[in-house]
Amino acid sequence: MSDQLSLQRLTWVLRNDVMRSYRSTLVISGTAALVALVVSLSVAYDGEVGQGPLFYRAFFIAALFAWGTLATSEAFSDLHGRGSNASFLLLPASALEKTLSRLLIYTVGLIVYLLAFTVALSWVLEGINTLWIGERRELFSPFDSLAWSLVPHFLVAQSLFFLGAAWFRKVHFIKTVGAAIALTAGLCAIAAGLAWLVGPMACVNAECYEFPLFDWVTDAAPVAYFYLLPPFCWFVAWLRVTETQVSHGI
């Protein structure tokens, strides 16, 4: 097990990945804060900042899904880049450790960072609003119930883009979106076909019967969506990274 997973090696890989991406994180954070400041001041210019945490909820959710999916789609850009893949493949760590490092950064790391960033941003912007018009919004809470209720949906979306980042060599985001749409359309077509085939059989001699199978599918769908799909995508992404290292003789 130590050949595949070592906490010491994983820590060093995490440190290396954080150092590789911190500059782009700071640039995006500054841009997002500037946009939020402009919007906040434009609203406060009319003398009304609004009530409730809606402003920062919307900011956090937009940043989580927009920034989170875009950043995740580039999680393995150095694996596929001609000038950077050698550094990734020759890094003294297993494929599992490299995959876990990127997974932790773009799930736990991203969520915690955005929560802390949104809290800090709310303090700064509402301090400005207090000085500007003498009013302020409700500050963002890192335990906001609506924000946390959407985190499981983000993990599902993140897992798809994480797999796309490892699987596709170029334009990862667009290809992942296209693959997700095609897969969804295919599943809907299969479901519609089954419903069309089974539907006429449900009524015999003017008597209709219920099929408990459909109730089982309805109950199983959320379980598959929240608890099976993300681990499956992360697992296949790890297999893809492992395959790439083997195919390059590592």
PDB file of C-alpha atoms in Angstrom:
ATOM      1  CA  MET A   1       0.000   0.000   0.000  1.00  0.00           C
ATOM      2  CA  SER A   2       2.928   2.333   0.705  1.00  0.00           C
ATOM      3  CA  ASP A   3       4.018   2.014  -2.931  1.00  0.00           C
ATOM      4  CA  GLN A   4       0.691   3.482  -4.044  1.00  0.00           C
ATOM      5  CA  LEU A   5      -0.206   5.821  -1.194  1.00  0.00           C
ATOM      6  CA  SER A   6       2.059   7.559   1.268  1.00  0.00           C
ATOM      7  CA  LEU A   7       0.808  10.489   3.332  1.00  0.00           C
ATOM      8  CA  GLN A   8       4.229  12.102   3.185  1.00  0.00           C
ATOM      9  CA  ARG A   9       4.402  11.876  -0.603  1.00  0.00           C
ATOM     10  CA  LEU A  10       0.778  13.007  -0.900  1.00  0.00           C
ATOM     11  CA  THR A  11       1.580  16.059   1.211  1.00  0.00           C
ATOM     12  CA  TRP A  12       4.491  16.965  -1.036  1.00  0.00           C
ATOM     13  CA  VAL A  13       2.381  16.483  -4.169  1.00  0.00           C
ATOM     14  CA  LEU A  14      -0.330  18.695  -2.658  1.00  0.00           C
ATOM     15  CA  ARG A  15       2.241  21.369  -1.889  1.00  0.00           C
ATOM     16  CA  ASN A  16       3.588  21.173  -5.435  1.00  0.00           C
ATOM     17  CA  ASP A  17       0.093  21.443  -6.955  1.00  0.00           C
ATOM     18  CA  VAL A  18      -0.852  24.388  -4.739  1.00  0.00           C
ATOM     19  CA  MET A  19       2.329  26.240  -5.697  1.00  0.00           C
ATOM     20  CA  ARG A  20       1.596  25.515  -9.360  1.00  0.00           C
ATOM     21  CA  SER A  21      -1.876  27.064  -9.265  1.00  0.00           C
ATOM     22  CA  TYR A  22      -1.795  29.766  -6.593  1.00  0.00           C
ATOM     23  CA  ARG A  23      -0.994  32.613  -9.014  1.00  0.00           C
ATOM     24  CA  SER A  24      -4.000  31.902 -11.215  1.00  0.00           C
ATOM     25  CA  THR A  25      -6.137  31.551  -8.077  1.00  0.00           C
ATOM     26  CA  LEU A  26      -5.086  35.006  -6.882  1.00  0.00           C
ATOM     27  CA  VAL A  27      -5.773  36.544 -10.301  1.00  0.00           C
ATOM     28  CA  ILE A  28      -9.250  34.985 -10.515  1.00  0.00           C
ATOM     29  CA  SER A  29      -9.996  35.946  -6.907  1.00  0.00           C
ATOM     30  CA  GLY A  30      -9.032  39.550  -7.573  1.00  0.00           C
ATOM     31  CA  THR A  31     -11.151  39.663 -10.719  1.00  0.00           C
ATOM     32  CA  ALA A  32     -14.170  38.157  -8.938  1.00  0.00           C
ATOM     33  CA  ALA A  33     -13.765  40.591  -6.016  1.00  0.00           C
ATOM     34  CA  LEU A  34     -13.561  43.542  -8.409  1.00  0.00           C
ATOM     35  CA  VAL A  35     -16.733  42.459 -10.209  1.00  0.00           C
ATOM     36  CA  ALA A  36     -18.532  42.024  -6.881  1.00  0.00           C
ATOM     37  CA  LEU A  37     -17.333  45.467  -5.764  1.00  0.00           C
ATOM     38  CA  VAL A  38     -18.612  47.141  -8.939  1.00  0.00           C
ATOM     39  CA  VAL A  39     -22.002  45.432  -8.615  1.00  0.00           C
ATOM     40  CA  SER A  40     -22.227  46.262  -4.921  1.00  0.00           C
ATOM     41  CA  LEU A  41     -21.371  49.934  -5.434  1.00  0.00           C
ATOM     42  CA  SER A  42     -23.732  50.261  -8.392  1.00  0.00           C
ATOM     43  CA  VAL A  43     -26.591  48.984  -6.231  1.00  0.00           C
ATOM     44  CA  ALA A  44     -25.552  51.049  -3.218  1.00  0.00           C
ATOM     45  CA  TYR A  45     -25.361  54.154  -5.404  1.00  0.00           C
ATOM     46  CA  ASP A  46     -29.170  54.229  -5.341  1.00  0.00           C
ATOM     47  CA  GLY A  47     -29.088  54.251  -1.554  1.00  0.00           C
ATOM     48  CA  GLU A  48     -30.340  50.675  -1.097  1.00  0.00           C
ATOM     49  CA  VAL A  49     -28.113  47.670  -0.576  1.00  0.00           C
ATOM     50  CA  GLY A  50     -30.906  45.135  -0.218  1.00  0.00           C
ATOM     51  CA  GLN A  51     -31.829  42.857   2.650  1.00  0.00           C
ATOM     52  CA  GLY A  52     -30.772  39.349   3.505  1.00  0.00           C
ATOM     53  CA  PRO A  53     -27.792  37.241   2.372  1.00  0.00           C
ATOM     54  CA  LEU A  54     -29.001  36.877  -1.230  1.00  0.00           C
ATOM     55  CA  PHE A  55     -26.136  38.922  -2.709  1.00  0.00           C
ATOM     56  CA  TYR A  56     -23.370  36.761  -1.232  1.00  0.00           C
ATOM     57  CA  ARG A  57     -25.297  33.540  -1.655  1.00  0.00           C
ATOM     58  CA  ALA A  58     -25.529  34.274  -5.363  1.00  0.00           C
ATOM     59  CA  PHE A  59     -21.832  35.169  -5.473  1.00  0.00           C
ATOM     60  CA  PHE A  60     -20.754  31.976  -3.715  1.00  0.00           C
ATOM     61  CA  ILE A  61     -22.995  29.710  -5.814  1.00  0.00           C
ATOM     62  CA  ALA A  62     -21.926  31.368  -9.079  1.00  0.00           C
ATOM     63  CA  ALA A  63     -18.249  31.148  -8.132  1.00  0.00           C
ATOM     64  CA  LEU A  64     -18.606  27.538  -7.001  1.00  0.00           C
ATOM     65  CA  PHE A  65     -20.205  26.266 -10.186  1.00  0.00           C
ATOM     66  CA  ALA A  66     -18.595  28.587 -12.746  1.00  0.00           C
ATOM     67  CA  TRP A  67     -15.093  28.821 -11.341  1.00  0.00           C
ATOM     68  CA  GLY A  68     -15.205  25.320  -9.878  1.00  0.00           C
ATOM     69  CA  THR A  69     -16.134  23.507 -13.079  1.00  0.00           C
ATOM     70  CA  LEU A  70     -13.838  25.586 -15.288  1.00  0.00           C
ATOM     71  CA  ALA A  71     -10.889  25.099 -12.949  1.00  0.00           C
ATOM     72  CA  THR A  72     -11.595  21.387 -12.556  1.00  0.00           C
ATOM     73  CA  SER A  73     -11.732  20.928 -16.326  1.00  0.00           C
ATOM     74  CA  GLU A  74      -8.086  22.062 -16.396  1.00  0.00           C
ATOM     75  CA  ALA A  75      -7.003  19.912 -13.448  1.00  0.00           C
ATOM     76  CA  PHE A  76      -4.798  17.712 -15.630  1.00  0.00           C
ATOM     77  CA  SER A  77      -3.736  20.248 -18.232  1.00  0.00           C
ATOM     78  CA  ASP A  78      -0.069  19.545 -17.451  1.00  0.00           C
ATOM     79  CA  LEU A  79      -0.662  15.834 -18.035  1.00  0.00           C
ATOM     80  CA  HIS A  80      -1.701  16.481 -21.636  1.00  0.00           C
ATOM     81  CA  GLY A  81       0.578  19.426 -22.448  1.00  0.00           C
ATOM     82  CA  ARG A  82       3.569  18.626 -24.640  1.00  0.00           C
ATOM     83  CA  GLY A  83       5.889  20.825 -22.627  1.00  0.00           C
ATOM     84  CA  SER A  84       4.598  19.895 -19.188  1.00  0.00           C
ATOM     85  CA  ASN A  85       3.612  16.223 -19.322  1.00  0.00           C
ATOM     86  CA  ALA A  86       7.178  15.065 -18.663  1.00  0.00           C
ATOM     87  CA  SER A  87       7.264  16.974 -15.369  1.00  0.00           C
ATOM     88  CA  PHE A  88       3.923  15.486 -14.339  1.00  0.00           C
ATOM     89  CA  LEU A  89       4.796  11.924 -15.296  1.00  0.00           C
ATOM     90  CA  LEU A  90       8.285  12.020 -13.763  1.00  0.00           C
ATOM     91  CA  LEU A  91       7.056  13.430 -10.459  1.00  0.00           C
ATOM     92  CA  PRO A  92       8.156  10.894  -7.802  1.00  0.00           C
ATOM     93  CA  ALA A  93       4.649   9.888  -6.769  1.00  0.00           C
ATOM     94  CA  SER A  94       2.131   7.248  -7.756  1.00  0.00           C
ATOM     95  CA  ALA A  95      -0.810   7.872 -10.082  1.00  0.00           C
ATOM     96  CA  LEU A  96      -3.118   7.487  -7.086  1.00  0.00           C
ATOM     97  CA  GLU A  97      -1.311  10.220  -5.145  1.00  0.00           C
ATOM     98  CA  LYS A  98      -1.316  12.568  -8.120  1.00  0.00           C
ATOM     99  CA  THR A  99      -5.020  11.983  -8.684  1.00  0.00           C
ATOM    100  CA  LEU A 100      -5.888  12.363  -4.984  1.00  0.00           C
ATOM    101  CA  SER A 101      -3.938  15.598  -4.795  1.00  0.00           C
ATOM    102  CA  ARG A 102      -5.885  17.183  -7.656  1.00  0.00           C
ATOM    103  CA  LEU A 103      -9.147  15.757  -6.301  1.00  0.00           C
ATOM    104  CA  LEU A 104      -8.614  17.243  -2.835  1.00  0.00           C
ATOM    105  CA  ILE A 105      -7.685  20.631  -4.277  1.00  0.00           C
ATOM    106  CA  TYR A 106     -10.734  20.866  -6.537  1.00  0.00           C
ATOM    107  CA  THR A 107     -13.237  19.558  -3.977  1.00  0.00           C
ATOM    108  CA  VAL A 108     -12.363  20.205  -0.331  1.00  0.00           C
ATOM    109  CA  GLY A 109      -9.788  22.875  -1.077  1.00  0.00           C
ATOM    110  CA  LEU A 110     -11.969  24.827  -3.496  1.00  0.00           C
ATOM    111  CA  ILE A 111     -15.086  24.705  -1.313  1.00  0.00           C
ATOM    112  CA  VAL A 112     -13.241  25.789   1.841  1.00  0.00           C
ATOM    113  CA  TYR A 113     -11.398  28.533  -0.029  1.00  0.00           C
ATOM    114  CA  LEU A 114     -14.564  29.952  -1.595  1.00  0.00           C
ATOM    115  CA  LEU A 115     -16.375  29.918   1.737  1.00  0.00           C
ATOM    116  CA  ALA A 116     -13.536  31.814   3.428  1.00  0.00           C
ATOM    117  CA  PHE A 117     -13.131  34.144   0.444  1.00  0.00           C
ATOM    118  CA  THR A 118     -16.852  34.992   0.352  1.00  0.00           C
ATOM    119  CA  VAL A 119     -16.898  35.664   4.108  1.00  0.00           C
ATOM    120  CA  ALA A 120     -13.884  37.986   3.829  1.00  0.00           C
ATOM    121  CA  LEU A 121     -15.364  39.685   0.769  1.00  0.00           C
ATOM    122  CA  SER A 122     -18.654  40.323   2.575  1.00  0.00           C
ATOM    123  CA  TRP A 123     -16.814  42.013   5.443  1.00  0.00           C
ATOM    124  CA  VAL A 124     -14.846  44.259   3.072  1.00  0.00           C
ATOM    125  CA  LEU A 125     -17.747  45.202   0.800  1.00  0.00           C
ATOM    126  CA  GLU A 126     -20.154  45.844   3.639  1.00  0.00           C
ATOM    127  CA  GLY A 127     -17.560  47.980   5.362  1.00  0.00           C
ATOM    128  CA  ILE A 128     -17.452  50.045   2.172  1.00  0.00           C
ATOM    129  CA  ASN A 129     -21.247  50.173   2.031  1.00  0.00           C
ATOM    130  CA  THR A 130     -21.385  51.326   5.635  1.00  0.00           C
ATOM    131  CA  LEU A 131     -18.997  54.186   4.867  1.00  0.00           C
ATOM    132  CA  TRP A 132     -20.707  54.927   1.527  1.00  0.00           C
ATOM    133  CA  ILE A 133     -24.379  55.087   2.502  1.00  0.00           C
ATOM    134  CA  GLY A 134     -24.494  54.084   6.149  1.00  0.00           C
ATOM    135  CA  GLU A 135     -26.196  50.739   5.432  1.00  0.00           C
ATOM    136  CA  ARG A 136     -25.003  47.212   4.921  1.00  0.00           C
ATOM    137  CA  ARG A 137     -26.274  43.816   3.894  1.00  0.00           C
ATOM    138  CA  GLU A 138     -26.311  40.757   6.072  1.00  0.00           C
ATOM    139  CA  LEU A 139     -22.836  39.247   6.135  1.00  0.00           C
ATOM    140  CA  PHE A 140     -22.244  35.895   4.498  1.00  0.00           C
ATOM    141  CA  SER A 141     -22.096  32.926   6.864  1.00  0.00           C
ATOM    142  CA  PRO A 142     -19.890  29.930   6.045  1.00  0.00           C
ATOM    143  CA  PHE A 143     -22.720  27.782   7.434  1.00  0.00           C
ATOM    144  CA  ASP A 144     -25.364  29.199   5.092  1.00  0.00           C
ATOM    145  CA  SER A 145     -27.943  26.450   4.600  1.00  0.00           C
ATOM    146  CA  LEU A 146     -28.735  27.227   0.959  1.00  0.00           C
ATOM    147  CA  ALA A 147     -25.077  27.298  -0.025  1.00  0.00           C
ATOM    148  CA  TRP A 148     -24.388  23.948   1.626  1.00  0.00           C
ATOM    149  CA  SER A 149     -27.513  22.381   0.118  1.00  0.00           C
ATOM    150  CA  LEU A 150     -26.020  22.928  -3.343  1.00  0.00           C
ATOM    151  CA  VAL A 151     -22.572  21.548  -2.521  1.00  0.00           C
ATOM    152  CA  PRO A 152     -23.618  17.913  -3.264  1.00  0.00           C
ATOM    153  CA  HIS A 153     -24.781  18.992  -6.725  1.00  0.00           C
ATOM    154  CA  PHE A 154     -21.444  20.714  -7.256  1.00  0.00           C
ATOM    155  CA  LEU A 155     -19.600  17.508  -6.340  1.00  0.00           C
ATOM    156  CA  VAL A 156     -21.574  15.670  -9.019  1.00  0.00           C
ATOM    157  CA  ALA A 157     -20.732  18.315 -11.631  1.00  0.00           C
ATOM    158  CA  GLN A 158     -17.133  18.469 -10.429  1.00  0.00           C
ATOM    159  CA  SER A 159     -16.699  14.723 -10.797  1.00  0.00           C
ATOM    160  CA  LEU A 160     -17.792  14.864 -14.441  1.00  0.00           C
ATOM    161  CA  PHE A 161     -15.355  17.649 -15.269  1.00  0.00           C
ATOM    162  CA  PHE A 162     -12.611  15.934 -13.264  1.00  0.00           C
ATOM    163  CA  LEU A 163     -13.040  12.843 -15.420  1.00  0.00           C
ATOM    164  CA  GLY A 164     -13.142  15.000 -18.540  1.00  0.00           C
ATOM    165  CA  ALA A 165      -9.912  16.730 -17.497  1.00  0.00           C
ATOM    166  CA  ALA A 166      -8.155  13.376 -17.213  1.00  0.00           C
ATOM    167  CA  TRP A 167      -9.744  11.799 -20.280  1.00  0.00           C
ATOM    168  CA  PHE A 168      -9.681  14.474 -22.987  1.00  0.00           C
ATOM    169  CA  ARG A 169      -6.467  15.994 -24.297  1.00  0.00           C
ATOM    170  CA  LYS A 170      -7.843  19.367 -25.446  1.00  0.00           C
ATOM    171  CA  VAL A 171     -10.863  21.653 -24.909  1.00  0.00           C
ATOM    172  CA  HIS A 172     -11.751  19.642 -21.831  1.00  0.00           C
ATOM    173  CA  PHE A 173     -14.676  21.811 -20.708  1.00  0.00           C
ATOM    174  CA  ILE A 174     -16.510  21.803 -24.045  1.00  0.00           C
ATOM    175  CA  LYS A 175     -15.957  18.096 -24.660  1.00  0.00           C
ATOM    176  CA  THR A 176     -17.131  17.238 -21.138  1.00  0.00           C
ATOM    177  CA  VAL A 177     -20.306  19.293 -21.585  1.00  0.00           C
ATOM    178  CA  GLY A 178     -20.942  17.619 -24.939  1.00  0.00           C
ATOM    179  CA  ALA A 179     -20.347  14.141 -23.514  1.00  0.00           C
ATOM    180  CA  ALA A 180     -22.663  14.845 -20.550  1.00  0.00           C
ATOM    181  CA  ILE A 181     -25.423  16.079 -22.864  1.00  0.00           C
ATOM    182  CA  ALA A 182     -25.036  13.062 -25.144  1.00  0.00           C
ATOM    183  CA  LEU A 183     -25.080  10.651 -22.190  1.00  0.00           C
ATOM    184  CA  THR A 184     -28.147  12.314 -20.692  1.00  0.00           C
ATOM    185  CA  ALA A 185     -29.958  12.231 -24.039  1.00  0.00           C
ATOM    186  CA  GLY A 186     -29.086   8.557 -24.450  1.00  0.00           C
ATOM    187  CA  LEU A 187     -30.378   7.645 -20.987  1.00  0.00           C
ATOM    188  CA  CYS A 188     -33.579   9.592 -21.603  1.00  0.00           C
ATOM    189  CA  ALA A 189     -34.060   7.789 -24.916  1.00  0.00           C
ATOM    190  CA  ILE A 190     -33.578   4.415 -23.229  1.00  0.00           C
ATOM    191  CA  ALA A 191     -36.029   5.342 -20.460  1.00  0.00           C
ATOM    192  CA  ALA A 192     -38.577   6.556 -23.006  1.00  0.00           C
ATOM    193  CA  GLY A 193     -38.173   3.340 -25.007  1.00  0.00           C
ATOM    194  CA  LEU A 194     -38.684   1.166 -21.934  1.00  0.00           C
ATOM    195  CA  ALA A 195     -41.732   3.190 -20.931  1.00  0.00           C
ATOM    196  CA  TRP A 196     -43.150   2.781 -24.438  1.00  0.00           C
ATOM    197  CA  LEU A 197     -42.560  -0.971 -24.418  1.00  0.00           C
ATOM    198  CA  VAL A 198     -43.803  -1.644 -20.895  1.00  0.00           C
ATOM    199  CA  GLY A 199     -46.643   0.868 -20.945  1.00  0.00           C
ATOM    200  CA  PRO A 200     -48.964  -1.056 -23.286  1.00  0.00           C
ATOM    201  CA  MET A 201     -48.337  -4.216 -21.268  1.00  0.00           C
ATOM    202  CA  ALA A 202     -49.504  -2.570 -18.076  1.00  0.00           C
ATOM    203  CA  CYS A 203     -53.159  -2.944 -19.028  1.00  0.00           C
ATOM    204  CA  VAL A 204     -54.632  -6.384 -19.731  1.00  0.00           C
ATOM    205  CA  ASN A 205     -58.371  -6.910 -20.260  1.00  0.00           C
ATOM    206  CA  ALA A 206     -59.101  -3.302 -19.308  1.00  0.00           C
ATOM    207  CA  GLU A 207     -57.326  -3.792 -15.974  1.00  0.00           C
ATOM    208  CA  CYS A 208     -54.189  -1.794 -15.271  1.00  0.00           C
ATOM    209  CA  TYR A 209     -51.388  -2.912 -13.017  1.00  0.00           C
ATOM    210  CA  GLU A 210     -48.631  -1.008 -11.306  1.00  0.00           C
ATOM    211  CA  PHE A 211     -45.032  -2.034 -11.782  1.00  0.00           C
ATOM    212  CA  PRO A 212     -42.995  -1.726  -8.560  1.00  0.00           C
ATOM    213  CA  LEU A 213     -39.872  -1.586 -10.730  1.00  0.00           C
ATOM    214  CA  PHE A 214     -40.568   2.037 -11.584  1.00  0.00           C
ATOM    215  CA  ASP A 215     -40.865   2.921  -7.899  1.00  0.00           C
ATOM    216  CA  TRP A 216     -37.494   1.256  -7.303  1.00  0.00           C
ATOM    217  CA  VAL A 217     -35.906   3.249 -10.112  1.00  0.00           C
ATOM    218  CA  THR A 218     -37.301   6.479  -8.678  1.00  0.00           C
ATOM    219  CA  ASP A 219     -35.831   5.679  -5.272  1.00  0.00           C
ATOM    220  CA  ALA A 220     -32.492   4.537  -6.676  1.00  0.00           C
ATOM    221  CA  ALA A 221     -31.919   7.512  -8.974  1.00  0.00           C
ATOM    222  CA  PRO A 222     -30.931  10.008  -6.210  1.00  0.00           C
ATOM    223  CA  VAL A 223     -28.618   7.408  -4.652  1.00  0.00           C
ATOM    224  CA  ALA A 224     -26.893   6.819  -7.979  1.00  0.00           C
ATOM    225  CA  TYR A 225     -26.714  10.566  -8.664  1.00  0.00           C
ATOM    226  CA  PHE A 226     -25.239  11.671  -5.337  1.00  0.00           C
ATOM    227  CA  TYR A 227     -23.352   8.616  -4.063  1.00  0.00           C
ATOM    228  CA  LEU A 228     -22.362   6.466  -7.043  1.00  0.00           C
ATOM    229  CA  LEU A 229     -21.681   8.831  -9.930  1.00  0.00           C
ATOM    230  CA  PRO A 230     -18.980  11.018  -8.273  1.00  0.00           C
ATOM    231  CA  PRO A 231     -16.861   8.099  -6.921  1.00  0.00           C
ATOM    232  CA  PHE A 232     -17.217   6.317 -10.263  1.00  0.00           C
ATOM    233  CA  CYS A 233     -15.958   9.351 -12.208  1.00  0.00           C
ATOM    234  CA  TRP A 234     -13.080   9.884  -9.774  1.00  0.00           C
ATOM    235  CA  PHE A 235     -12.148   6.206 -10.013  1.00  0.00           C
ATOM    236  CA  VAL A 236     -12.127   6.222 -13.820  1.00  0.00           C
ATOM    237  CA  ALA A 237     -10.053   9.422 -13.769  1.00  0.00           C
ATOM    238  CA  TRP A 238      -7.484   7.630 -11.612  1.00  0.00           C
ATOM    239  CA  LEU A 239      -7.451   4.699 -14.060  1.00  0.00           C
ATOM    240  CA  ARG A 240      -6.891   7.179 -16.895  1.00  0.00           C
ATOM    241  CA  VAL A 241      -3.923   8.768 -15.138  1.00  0.00           C
ATOM    242  CA  THR A 242      -2.528   5.321 -14.376  1.00  0.00           C
ATOM    243  CA  GLU A 243      -2.944   4.263 -18.003  1.00  0.00           C
ATOM    244  CA  THR A 244      -1.161   7.396 -19.185  1.00  0.00           C
ATOM    245  CA  GLN A 245       1.800   6.794 -16.898  1.00  0.00           C
ATOM    246  CA  VAL A 246       2.084   3.155 -18.025  1.00  0.00           C
ATOM    247  CA  SER A 247       1.783   4.035 -21.708  1.00  0.00           C
ATOM    248  CA  HIS A 248       4.661   6.513 -21.289  1.00  0.00           C
ATOM    249  CA  GLY A 249       6.824   3.882 -19.655  1.00  0.00           C
ATOM    250  CA  ILE A 250       6.632   5.343 -16.134  1.00  0.00           C
TER     251      ILE A 250
END
